[in-house]
Amino acid sequence: MAEEVVLLDFWPSPFGMRSRIALAEKGIKYEHKEEDLRNKSALLLQMNPVHKKIPVLIHNGKPVCESLIQVQYIDEVWHDKAPLLPSDPYQKATARFWADYVDKKIYEVGGRVWKTKGEKQATAKKELIETLKLLEKELGDKPYFGGESLGYVDVAFIPFYSWFYALEKCGNFSIEAECPKLIAWAKRCMQKESVAKSLPDQQKVYDFILEMKKHFGIE
Amino acid sequence: MGEEVKVFGYWASPYSYRAELALKLKGVSYEYINEDIFGNKSDLLLKYNPVHKKVPVLLHNGKPIVESLVILEYIEETWKHNPYLPQDPYDKSTARFWIKFIDEKCFPTLWLAAWSAENEREKVTNEACEYLKTLESALNGKKFFGGETIGMVDIVASSVGYFIRVTQEIMGQNLLSADKFPQLFQWSEDFANCSIVKESLPPRDKLLPFVKGLIAKYQQDNAKA
């Protein structure tokens, strides 16, 4: 049966990137539709009426919403190639825990780094580094969070790397100086075609953040 | 094989309850350890959950699993009988969607509606009602979110169906009412009446004063902030 896969996306979204990577890892051909979030398409509103957000994965006409739910779905449906989640329940639980940790922390704390100034920004920077250091510790000496190959946590986390340059410029700090092993991991991930093709250029992301700051009246 | 299963929880915690209900649905025996989360967390809890330092923690043959939703998925994958998640990947993703919705939107907003300051309450309450409406649509004429039997969405929705209803009683609110949300109200009744649920829920007469005290604390902290 011909599979029809569509991804409703927005280029700088780290959440959209997760699904792009998962689809690429599995070698799935899909139609990529770029959304204008100031003018959401009828299709997006129809496929994600609850949240009206991207990414939305549409498989044979049926929508799957929320990026980590999409990654799990992709892993389960196309289970023959490049497994992202381990098969052992305990290892799976560990992977889910860290992906959840990334979800709870990185976006919100990172957001505060570029949206605030002064003391609030200093606090956000400190929190971000603490969070990244904890993830670095979890990585340990493994090449990937998934072990020898890219796994669920790698897919959940690597998209935020495309935002690091922007955060560093906004916060005037170096993430590599604090977390060299994590940056080494990120560069290792970027060697993979599935990741390199899914992440936008860091300068482009920075320009986008600057536009957002102007739009929201943030200095 | 001798299974050693322990749950570190708190008797009034809706999150802790999810882990216990899941084990009961699977017929898995476990040792329950009540943590003094408002006073003195045990060394074991801090050892098993160093990142978040919270309950529940599931300990299976000495290995800790934390975060209630991660625990629920683990229990489902480890004890495969009496499944509470659908087998089909699409239906599974739909269940996970509603679980996330309850956990991130529905439950927190309903809780906020209980203790938020006077000037914010109307806005939060309206938001909570919108979420309840959406949640009700997920029932779609079924008895439980899981269909004929309790599923993982029902387990998570216990936070709303039971714990929030108790909270509402204290605050004299009646958001989850039979006339506003008939299907959802009926679900909460049917759910609480399941024998396995009935025998495991924290008793109302104990929960009421506890939640009252908690709300007072939240309001106090909020006023200071």
GROMACS .gro file of C-alpha atoms in nm:
model
  444
    1MET     CA    1   0.000   0.000   0.000
    2ALA     CA    2   0.134   0.344  -0.084
    3GLU     CA    3   0.213   0.527   0.237
    4GLU     CA    4   0.129   0.893   0.248
    5VAL     CA    5   0.325   1.090   0.504
    6VAL     CA    6   0.297   1.465   0.550
    7LEU     CA    7   0.470   1.681   0.810
    8LEU     CA    8   0.328   2.023   0.896
    9ASP     CA    9   0.627   2.212   1.024
   10PHE     CA   10   0.801   2.544   1.092
   11TRP     CA   11   1.169   2.559   1.009
   12PRO     CA   12   1.315   2.690   1.341
   13SER     CA   13   1.099   2.466   1.561
   14PRO     CA   14   1.312   2.219   1.760
   15PHE     CA   15   0.997   2.009   1.795
   16GLY     CA   16   0.953   1.989   1.419
   17MET     CA   17   1.319   1.896   1.387
   18ARG     CA   18   1.266   1.590   1.606
   19SER     CA   19   1.015   1.443   1.364
   20ARG     CA   20   1.228   1.540   1.063
   21ILE     CA   21   1.521   1.347   1.212
   22ALA     CA   22   1.310   1.043   1.302
   23LEU     CA   23   1.161   1.026   0.950
   24ALA     CA   24   1.507   1.066   0.794
   25GLU     CA   25   1.659   0.797   1.019
   26LYS     CA   26   1.392   0.555   0.899
   27GLY     CA   27   1.435   0.662   0.536
   28ILE     CA   28   1.070   0.759   0.503
   29LYS     CA   29   0.968   0.974   0.209
   30TYR     CA   30   0.730   1.248   0.312
   31GLU     CA   31   0.583   1.578   0.205
   32HIS     CA   32   0.713   1.866   0.409
   33LYS     CA   33   0.470   2.157   0.444
   34GLU     CA   34   0.601   2.480   0.590
   35GLU     CA   35   0.343   2.666   0.800
   36ASP     CA   36   0.320   3.041   0.849
   37LEU     CA   37   0.238   3.053   1.219
   38ARG     CA   38   0.087   3.402   1.187
   39ASN     CA   39  -0.150   3.260   0.926
   40LYS     CA   40  -0.212   2.896   1.009
   41SER     CA   41  -0.345   2.679   0.729
   42ALA     CA   42  -0.692   2.525   0.733
   43LEU     CA   43  -0.520   2.186   0.723
   44LEU     CA   44  -0.325   2.258   1.042
   45LEU     CA   45  -0.634   2.379   1.226
   46GLN     CA   46  -0.824   2.073   1.109
   47MET     CA   47  -0.549   1.825   1.197
   48ASN     CA   48  -0.459   1.976   1.536
   49PRO     CA   49  -0.778   2.144   1.658
   50VAL     CA   50  -0.684   2.112   2.026
   51HIS     CA   51  -0.349   2.290   2.021
   52LYS     CA   52  -0.331   2.436   1.668
   53LYS     CA   53   0.046   2.381   1.678
   54ILE     CA   54   0.317   2.227   1.468
   55PRO     CA   55   0.456   1.976   1.412
   56VAL     CA   56   0.170   1.757   1.295
   57LEU     CA   57   0.250   1.424   1.134
   58ILE     CA   58  -0.023   1.307   0.897
   59HIS     CA   59   0.000   0.938   0.809
   60ASN     CA   60  -0.245   0.819   0.547
   61GLY     CA   61  -0.472   1.110   0.636
   62LYS     CA   62  -0.463   1.056   1.014
   63PRO     CA   63  -0.292   1.317   1.235
   64VAL     CA   64  -0.043   1.247   1.514
   65CYS     CA   65   0.030   1.552   1.729
   66GLU     CA   66   0.307   1.633   1.979
   67SER     CA   67   0.666   1.575   1.869
   68LEU     CA   68   0.773   1.300   2.112
   69ILE     CA   69   0.447   1.114   2.050
   70GLN     CA   70   0.527   1.139   1.677
   71VAL     CA   71   0.881   1.006   1.727
   72GLN     CA   72   0.746   0.708   1.923
   73TYR     CA   73   0.480   0.649   1.657
   74ILE     CA   74   0.739   0.659   1.378
   75ASP     CA   75   0.959   0.420   1.575
   76GLU     CA   76   0.669   0.177   1.628
   77VAL     CA   77   0.529   0.183   1.274
   78TRP     CA   78   0.865   0.165   1.095
   79HIS     CA   79   1.020  -0.066   1.347
   80ASP     CA   80   1.242  -0.259   1.105
   81LYS     CA   81   1.496   0.013   1.052
   82ALA     CA   82   1.711   0.222   1.286
   83PRO     CA   83   1.529   0.159   1.616
   84LEU     CA   84   1.524   0.472   1.831
   85LEU     CA   85   1.391   0.332   2.156
   86PRO     CA   86   1.562   0.033   2.321
   87SER     CA   87   1.361  -0.289   2.347
   88ASP     CA   88   1.439  -0.347   2.715
   89PRO     CA   89   1.165  -0.187   2.928
   90TYR     CA   90   1.406  -0.045   3.186
   91GLN     CA   91   1.633   0.111   2.926
   92LYS     CA   92   1.323   0.242   2.751
   93ALA     CA   93   1.206   0.401   3.076
   94THR     CA   94   1.546   0.566   3.121
   95ALA     CA   95   1.526   0.706   2.766
   96ARG     CA   96   1.173   0.833   2.827
   97PHE     CA   97   1.285   0.995   3.153
   98TRP     CA   98   1.564   1.194   2.988
   99ALA     CA   99   1.354   1.294   2.688
  100ASP     CA  100   1.092   1.417   2.936
  101TYR     CA  101   1.367   1.606   3.122
  102VAL     CA  102   1.476   1.777   2.800
  103ASP     CA  103   1.112   1.863   2.730
  104LYS     CA  104   1.053   2.012   3.073
  105LYS     CA  105   1.371   2.216   3.091
  106ILE     CA  106   1.551   2.315   2.774
  107TYR     CA  107   1.281   2.503   2.586
  108GLU     CA  108   1.154   2.700   2.884
  109VAL     CA  109   1.492   2.783   3.034
  110GLY     CA  110   1.645   2.853   2.692
  111GLY     CA  111   1.351   3.080   2.619
  112ARG     CA  112   1.427   3.285   2.928
  113VAL     CA  113   1.787   3.327   2.814
  114TRP     CA  114   1.687   3.515   2.498
  115LYS     CA  115   1.373   3.680   2.629
  116THR     CA  116   1.511   3.842   2.944
  117LYS     CA  117   1.790   4.074   3.055
  118GLY     CA  118   1.989   4.153   3.365
  119GLU     CA  119   1.936   3.939   3.672
  120LYS     CA  120   1.658   3.729   3.518
  121GLN     CA  121   1.885   3.642   3.228
  122ALA     CA  122   2.176   3.563   3.460
  123THR     CA  123   1.952   3.320   3.650
  124ALA     CA  124   1.832   3.162   3.326
  125LYS     CA  125   2.190   3.117   3.200
  126LYS     CA  126   2.291   2.952   3.526
  127GLU     CA  127   1.990   2.719   3.511
  128LEU     CA  128   2.058   2.632   3.149
  129ILE     CA  129   2.419   2.539   3.219
  130GLU     CA  130   2.313   2.327   3.519
  131THR     CA  131   2.060   2.147   3.300
  132LEU     CA  132   2.312   2.090   3.021
  133LYS     CA  133   2.573   1.966   3.269
  134LEU     CA  134   2.329   1.710   3.406
  135LEU     CA  135   2.261   1.586   3.053
  136GLU     CA  136   2.634   1.579   2.986
  137LYS     CA  137   2.677   1.363   3.295
  138GLU     CA  138   2.406   1.125   3.173
  139LEU     CA  139   2.580   1.098   2.836
  140GLY     CA  140   2.903   0.998   3.007
  141ASP     CA  141   3.147   0.831   2.773
  142LYS     CA  142   2.885   0.701   2.532
  143PRO     CA  143   2.902   0.837   2.176
  144TYR     CA  144   2.525   0.895   2.184
  145PHE     CA  145   2.259   0.897   2.456
  146GLY     CA  146   2.127   0.594   2.270
  147GLY     CA  147   2.461   0.417   2.312
  148GLU     CA  148   2.643   0.322   1.992
  149SER     CA  149   2.378   0.472   1.769
  150LEU     CA  150   2.138   0.768   1.766
  151GLY     CA  151   1.846   0.706   1.998
  152TYR     CA  152   1.531   0.862   2.135
  153VAL     CA  153   1.705   1.106   2.370
  154ASP     CA  154   1.947   1.217   2.097
  155VAL     CA  155   1.652   1.289   1.868
  156ALA     CA  156   1.468   1.475   2.146
  157PHE     CA  157   1.767   1.687   2.242
  158ILE     CA  158   1.986   1.757   1.935
  159PRO     CA  159   1.742   2.005   1.775
  160PHE     CA  160   1.814   2.251   2.054
  161TYR     CA  161   2.179   2.257   1.941
  162SER     CA  162   2.067   2.465   1.644
  163TRP     CA  163   1.960   2.731   1.895
  164PHE     CA  164   2.286   2.732   2.096
  165TYR     CA  165   2.460   2.999   1.889
  166ALA     CA  166   2.160   3.233   1.925
  167LEU     CA  167   2.146   3.172   2.301
  168GLU     CA  168   2.518   3.231   2.336
  169LYS     CA  169   2.498   3.560   2.148
  170CYS     CA  170   2.192   3.676   2.342
  171GLY     CA  171   2.338   3.575   2.675
  172ASN     CA  172   2.699   3.656   2.599
  173PHE     CA  173   2.837   3.323   2.717
  174SER     CA  174   2.992   3.007   2.577
  175ILE     CA  175   2.815   2.675   2.615
  176GLU     CA  176   3.119   2.487   2.482
  177ALA     CA  177   3.337   2.632   2.757
  178GLU     CA  178   3.102   2.489   3.020
  179CYS     CA  179   2.999   2.167   2.848
  180PRO     CA  180   3.269   2.056   2.603
  181LYS     CA  181   3.162   1.690   2.599
  182LEU     CA  182   2.807   1.789   2.514
  183ILE     CA  183   2.924   2.001   2.221
  184ALA     CA  184   3.140   1.710   2.105
  185TRP     CA  185   2.826   1.493   2.115
  186ALA     CA  186   2.631   1.754   1.920
  187LYS     CA  187   2.897   1.776   1.649
  188ARG     CA  188   2.901   1.396   1.631
  189CYS     CA  189   2.524   1.398   1.573
  190MET     CA  190   2.564   1.665   1.306
  191GLN     CA  191   2.788   1.422   1.114
  192LYS     CA  192   2.478   1.215   1.051
  193GLU     CA  193   2.287   1.309   0.738
  194SER     CA  194   1.951   1.269   0.910
  195VAL     CA  195   2.048   1.535   1.165
  196ALA     CA  196   2.245   1.769   0.938
  197LYS     CA  197   1.957   1.788   0.691
  198SER     CA  198   1.699   1.846   0.965
  199LEU     CA  199   1.862   2.127   1.158
  200PRO     CA  200   1.865   2.483   1.026
  201ASP     CA  201   2.178   2.694   1.005
  202GLN     CA  202   2.261   2.848   1.344
  203GLN     CA  203   2.308   3.198   1.202
  204LYS     CA  204   1.963   3.177   1.045
  205VAL     CA  205   1.819   3.081   1.383
  206TYR     CA  206   1.996   3.377   1.545
  207ASP     CA  207   1.853   3.615   1.283
  208PHE     CA  208   1.510   3.466   1.353
  209ILE     CA  209   1.552   3.522   1.729
  210LEU     CA  210   1.654   3.883   1.668
  211GLU     CA  211   1.337   3.933   1.465
  212MET     CA  212   1.131   3.776   1.742
  213LYS     CA  213   1.292   4.003   1.999
  214LYS     CA  214   1.205   4.307   1.788
  215HIS     CA  215   0.852   4.178   1.743
  216PHE     CA  216   0.803   4.126   2.117
  217GLY     CA  217   0.975   4.452   2.206
  218ILE     CA  218   1.265   4.284   2.386
  219GLU     CA  219   1.593   4.477   2.379
  220MET     CA  220   1.109  -1.546   3.967
  221GLY     CA  221   1.079  -1.344   4.286
  222GLU     CA  222   0.980  -0.997   4.184
  223GLU     CA  223   1.057  -0.718   4.422
  224VAL     CA  224   0.827  -0.427   4.357
  225LYS     CA  225   0.811  -0.118   4.575
  226VAL     CA  226   0.635   0.215   4.538
  227PHE     CA  227   0.758   0.524   4.717
  228GLY     CA  228   0.456   0.748   4.723
  229TYR     CA  229   0.242   0.991   4.915
  230TRP     CA  230  -0.110   0.889   5.015
  231ALA     CA  231  -0.273   1.210   4.884
  232SER     CA  232  -0.069   1.250   4.566
  233PRO     CA  233  -0.263   1.204   4.240
  234TYR     CA  234   0.065   1.118   4.067
  235SER     CA  235   0.153   0.854   4.323
  236TYR     CA  236  -0.198   0.711   4.288
  237ARG     CA  237  -0.147   0.651   3.914
  238ALA     CA  238   0.145   0.415   3.983
  239GLU     CA  239  -0.048   0.222   4.247
  240LEU     CA  240  -0.363   0.186   4.036
  241ALA     CA  241  -0.160   0.059   3.741
  242LEU     CA  242   0.005  -0.211   3.954
  243LYS     CA  243  -0.333  -0.311   4.099
  244LEU     CA  244  -0.484  -0.337   3.750
  245LYS     CA  245  -0.200  -0.573   3.660
  246GLY     CA  246  -0.245  -0.769   3.982
  247VAL     CA  247   0.116  -0.704   4.080
  248SER     CA  248   0.193  -0.716   4.453
  249TYR     CA  249   0.407  -0.436   4.583
  250GLU     CA  250   0.534  -0.284   4.903
  251TYR     CA  251   0.416   0.071   4.957
  252ILE     CA  252   0.633   0.322   5.138
  253ASN     CA  253   0.470   0.653   5.231
  254GLU     CA  254   0.713   0.943   5.203
  255ASP     CA  255   0.690   1.251   5.421
  256ILE     CA  256   0.716   1.480   5.119
  257PHE     CA  257   0.624   1.796   5.305
  258GLY     CA  258   0.858   1.725   5.589
  259ASN     CA  259   1.153   1.495   5.554
  260LYS     CA  260   1.217   1.304   5.235
  261SER     CA  261   1.394   0.976   5.299
  262ASP     CA  262   1.753   0.912   5.193
  263LEU     CA  263   1.626   0.632   4.975
  264LEU     CA  264   1.391   0.863   4.784
  265LEU     CA  265   1.671   1.113   4.725
  266LYS     CA  266   1.896   0.827   4.614
  267TYR     CA  267   1.641   0.683   4.371
  268ASN     CA  268   1.521   1.016   4.230
  269PRO     CA  269   1.816   1.254   4.256
  270VAL     CA  270   1.704   1.471   3.965
  271HIS     CA  271   1.352   1.559   4.074
  272LYS     CA  272   1.345   1.428   4.436
  273LYS     CA  273   0.974   1.350   4.400
  274VAL     CA  274   0.724   1.071   4.440
  275PRO     CA  275   0.622   0.837   4.291
  276VAL     CA  276   0.925   0.615   4.250
  277LEU     CA  277   0.875   0.260   4.132
  278LEU     CA  278   1.149   0.024   4.240
  279HIS     CA  279   1.160  -0.300   4.043
  280ASN     CA  280   1.421  -0.554   4.152
  281GLY     CA  281   1.628  -0.270   4.292
  282LYS     CA  282   1.607  -0.045   3.983
  283PRO     CA  283   1.424   0.288   4.011
  284ILE     CA  284   1.180   0.427   3.758
  285VAL     CA  285   1.054   0.782   3.811
  286GLU     CA  286   0.794   1.021   3.664
  287SER     CA  287   0.440   0.886   3.679
  288LEU     CA  288   0.387   0.864   3.303
  289VAL     CA  289   0.720   0.689   3.250
  290ILE     CA  290   0.623   0.449   3.530
  291LEU     CA  291   0.287   0.375   3.365
  292GLU     CA  292   0.456   0.291   3.033
  293TYR     CA  293   0.711   0.073   3.213
  294ILE     CA  294   0.445  -0.122   3.402
  295GLU     CA  295   0.254  -0.179   3.077
  296GLU     CA  296   0.565  -0.311   2.899
  297THR     CA  297   0.687  -0.526   3.187
  298TRP     CA  298   0.359  -0.696   3.286
  299LYS     CA  299   0.194  -0.758   2.953
  300HIS     CA  300  -0.137  -0.910   3.073
  301ASN     CA  301  -0.442  -0.683   3.125
  302PRO     CA  302  -0.306  -0.426   2.879
  303TYR     CA  303  -0.415  -0.068   2.939
  304LEU     CA  304  -0.267   0.083   2.624
  305PRO     CA  305  -0.399  -0.006   2.276
  306GLN     CA  306  -0.180  -0.231   2.060
  307ASP     CA  307  -0.229  -0.034   1.741
  308PRO     CA  308   0.038   0.241   1.707
  309TYR     CA  309  -0.214   0.502   1.594
  310ASP     CA  310  -0.457   0.434   1.878
  311LYS     CA  311  -0.159   0.431   2.115
  312SER     CA  312  -0.050   0.774   1.993
  313THR     CA  313  -0.404   0.905   2.045
  314ALA     CA  314  -0.405   0.774   2.404
  315ARG     CA  315  -0.065   0.937   2.466
  316PHE     CA  316  -0.198   1.264   2.323
  317TRP     CA  317  -0.485   1.274   2.572
  318ILE     CA  318  -0.256   1.174   2.857
  319LYS     CA  319  -0.028   1.466   2.779
  320PHE     CA  320  -0.329   1.698   2.747
  321ILE     CA  321  -0.460   1.598   3.088
  322ASP     CA  322  -0.120   1.619   3.251
  323GLU     CA  323  -0.003   1.948   3.101
  324LYS     CA  324  -0.323   2.143   3.049
  325CYS     CA  325  -0.636   2.001   3.209
  326PHE     CA  326  -0.520   1.901   3.555
  327PRO     CA  327  -0.281   2.192   3.629
  328THR     CA  328  -0.536   2.453   3.517
  329LEU     CA  329  -0.816   2.296   3.721
  330TRP     CA  330  -0.589   2.294   4.026
  331LEU     CA  331  -0.494   2.655   3.962
  332ALA     CA  332  -0.864   2.747   3.935
  333ALA     CA  333  -0.907   2.622   4.292
  334TRP     CA  334  -0.657   2.846   4.460
  335SER     CA  335  -0.580   3.135   4.225
  336ALA     CA  336  -0.639   3.487   4.344
  337GLU     CA  337  -0.983   3.644   4.308
  338ASN     CA  338  -0.885   3.868   4.016
  339GLU     CA  339  -0.741   3.583   3.810
  340ARG     CA  340  -0.992   3.316   3.899
  341GLU     CA  341  -1.250   3.389   3.630
  342LYS     CA  342  -0.995   3.374   3.348
  343VAL     CA  343  -0.841   3.050   3.477
  344THR     CA  344  -1.184   2.897   3.539
  345ASN     CA  345  -1.292   2.973   3.182
  346GLU     CA  346  -0.973   2.815   3.052
  347ALA     CA  347  -1.034   2.510   3.273
  348CYS     CA  348  -1.388   2.474   3.137
  349GLU     CA  349  -1.258   2.483   2.780
  350TYR     CA  350  -1.016   2.204   2.867
  351LEU     CA  351  -1.293   1.999   3.029
  352LYS     CA  352  -1.502   2.040   2.716
  353THR     CA  353  -1.213   1.915   2.503
  354LEU     CA  354  -1.148   1.626   2.741
  355GLU     CA  355  -1.513   1.526   2.726
  356SER     CA  356  -1.490   1.508   2.347
  357ALA     CA  357  -1.220   1.244   2.387
  358LEU     CA  358  -1.474   1.015   2.557
  359ASN     CA  359  -1.679   1.017   2.238
  360GLY     CA  360  -1.968   0.811   2.377
  361LYS     CA  361  -1.745   0.547   2.537
  362LYS     CA  362  -1.785   0.438   2.898
  363PHE     CA  363  -1.416   0.485   2.973
  364PHE     CA  364  -1.142   0.660   2.776
  365GLY     CA  365  -1.000   0.310   2.728
  366GLY     CA  366  -1.331   0.181   2.588
  367GLU     CA  367  -1.516  -0.088   2.782
  368THR     CA  368  -1.243  -0.111   3.042
  369ILE     CA  369  -1.009   0.131   3.216
  370GLY     CA  370  -0.711   0.234   3.006
  371MET     CA  371  -0.404   0.443   3.066
  372VAL     CA  372  -0.593   0.765   2.987
  373ASP     CA  373  -0.845   0.679   3.262
  374ILE     CA  374  -0.562   0.612   3.508
  375VAL     CA  375  -0.416   0.957   3.439
  376ALA     CA  376  -0.759   1.121   3.430
  377SER     CA  377  -0.817   1.007   3.788
  378SER     CA  378  -0.638   1.331   3.877
  379VAL     CA  379  -0.934   1.517   3.730
  380GLY     CA  380  -1.214   1.271   3.795
  381TYR     CA  381  -1.142   1.223   4.162
  382PHE     CA  382  -0.880   1.454   4.305
  383ILE     CA  383  -1.010   1.766   4.134
  384ARG     CA  384  -1.370   1.682   4.222
  385VAL     CA  385  -1.269   1.670   4.588
  386THR     CA  386  -1.092   2.003   4.546
  387GLN     CA  387  -1.400   2.154   4.382
  388GLU     CA  388  -1.611   2.049   4.678
  389ILE     CA  389  -1.385   2.236   4.916
  390MET     CA  390  -1.388   2.550   4.706
  391GLY     CA  391  -1.761   2.541   4.651
  392GLN     CA  392  -1.698   2.520   4.279
  393ASN     CA  393  -1.880   2.279   4.057
  394LEU     CA  394  -1.695   2.289   3.729
  395LEU     CA  395  -1.720   1.915   3.663
  396SER     CA  396  -2.100   1.912   3.699
  397ALA     CA  397  -2.355   1.673   3.554
  398ASP     CA  398  -2.533   1.946   3.361
  399LYS     CA  399  -2.223   2.117   3.220
  400PHE     CA  400  -2.034   1.802   3.127
  401PRO     CA  401  -2.276   1.507   3.145
  402GLN     CA  402  -2.050   1.253   2.975
  403LEU     CA  403  -1.743   1.345   3.175
  404PHE     CA  404  -1.940   1.353   3.499
  405GLN     CA  405  -2.082   1.007   3.428
  406TRP     CA  406  -1.733   0.882   3.349
  407SER     CA  407  -1.601   1.010   3.682
  408GLU     CA  408  -1.884   0.830   3.864
  409ASP     CA  409  -1.832   0.505   3.673
  410PHE     CA  410  -1.459   0.526   3.724
  411ALA     CA  411  -1.480   0.584   4.099
  412ASN     CA  412  -1.730   0.299   4.128
  413CYS     CA  413  -1.499   0.037   3.978
  414SER     CA  414  -1.412  -0.192   4.266
  415ILE     CA  415  -1.040  -0.181   4.198
  416VAL     CA  416  -1.051   0.198   4.195
  417LYS     CA  417  -1.287   0.229   4.493
  418GLU     CA  418  -1.062   0.022   4.718
  419SER     CA  419  -0.748   0.208   4.623
  420LEU     CA  420  -0.846   0.576   4.616
  421PRO     CA  421  -0.748   0.782   4.920
  422PRO     CA  422  -1.064   0.823   5.130
  423ARG     CA  423  -1.259   1.146   5.077
  424ASP     CA  424  -1.288   1.224   5.446
  425LYS     CA  425  -0.911   1.217   5.482
  426LEU     CA  426  -0.843   1.394   5.152
  427LEU     CA  427  -1.082   1.686   5.210
  428PRO     CA  428  -0.900   1.842   5.507
  429PHE     CA  429  -0.564   1.770   5.349
  430VAL     CA  430  -0.648   1.948   5.022
  431LYS     CA  431  -0.809   2.234   5.218
  432GLY     CA  432  -0.481   2.284   5.403
  433LEU     CA  433  -0.282   2.261   5.080
  434ILE     CA  434  -0.498   2.522   4.907
  435ALA     CA  435  -0.460   2.757   5.204
  436LYS     CA  436  -0.083   2.713   5.179
  437TYR     CA  437  -0.081   2.783   4.804
  438GLN     CA  438  -0.295   3.094   4.852
  439GLN     CA  439  -0.067   3.215   5.131
  440ASP     CA  440   0.247   3.159   4.924
  441ASN     CA  441   0.087   3.326   4.625
  442ALA     CA  442  -0.011   3.632   4.829
  443LYS     CA  443   0.347   3.666   4.955
  444ALA     CA  444   0.503   3.629   4.609
   0.00000   0.00000   0.00000
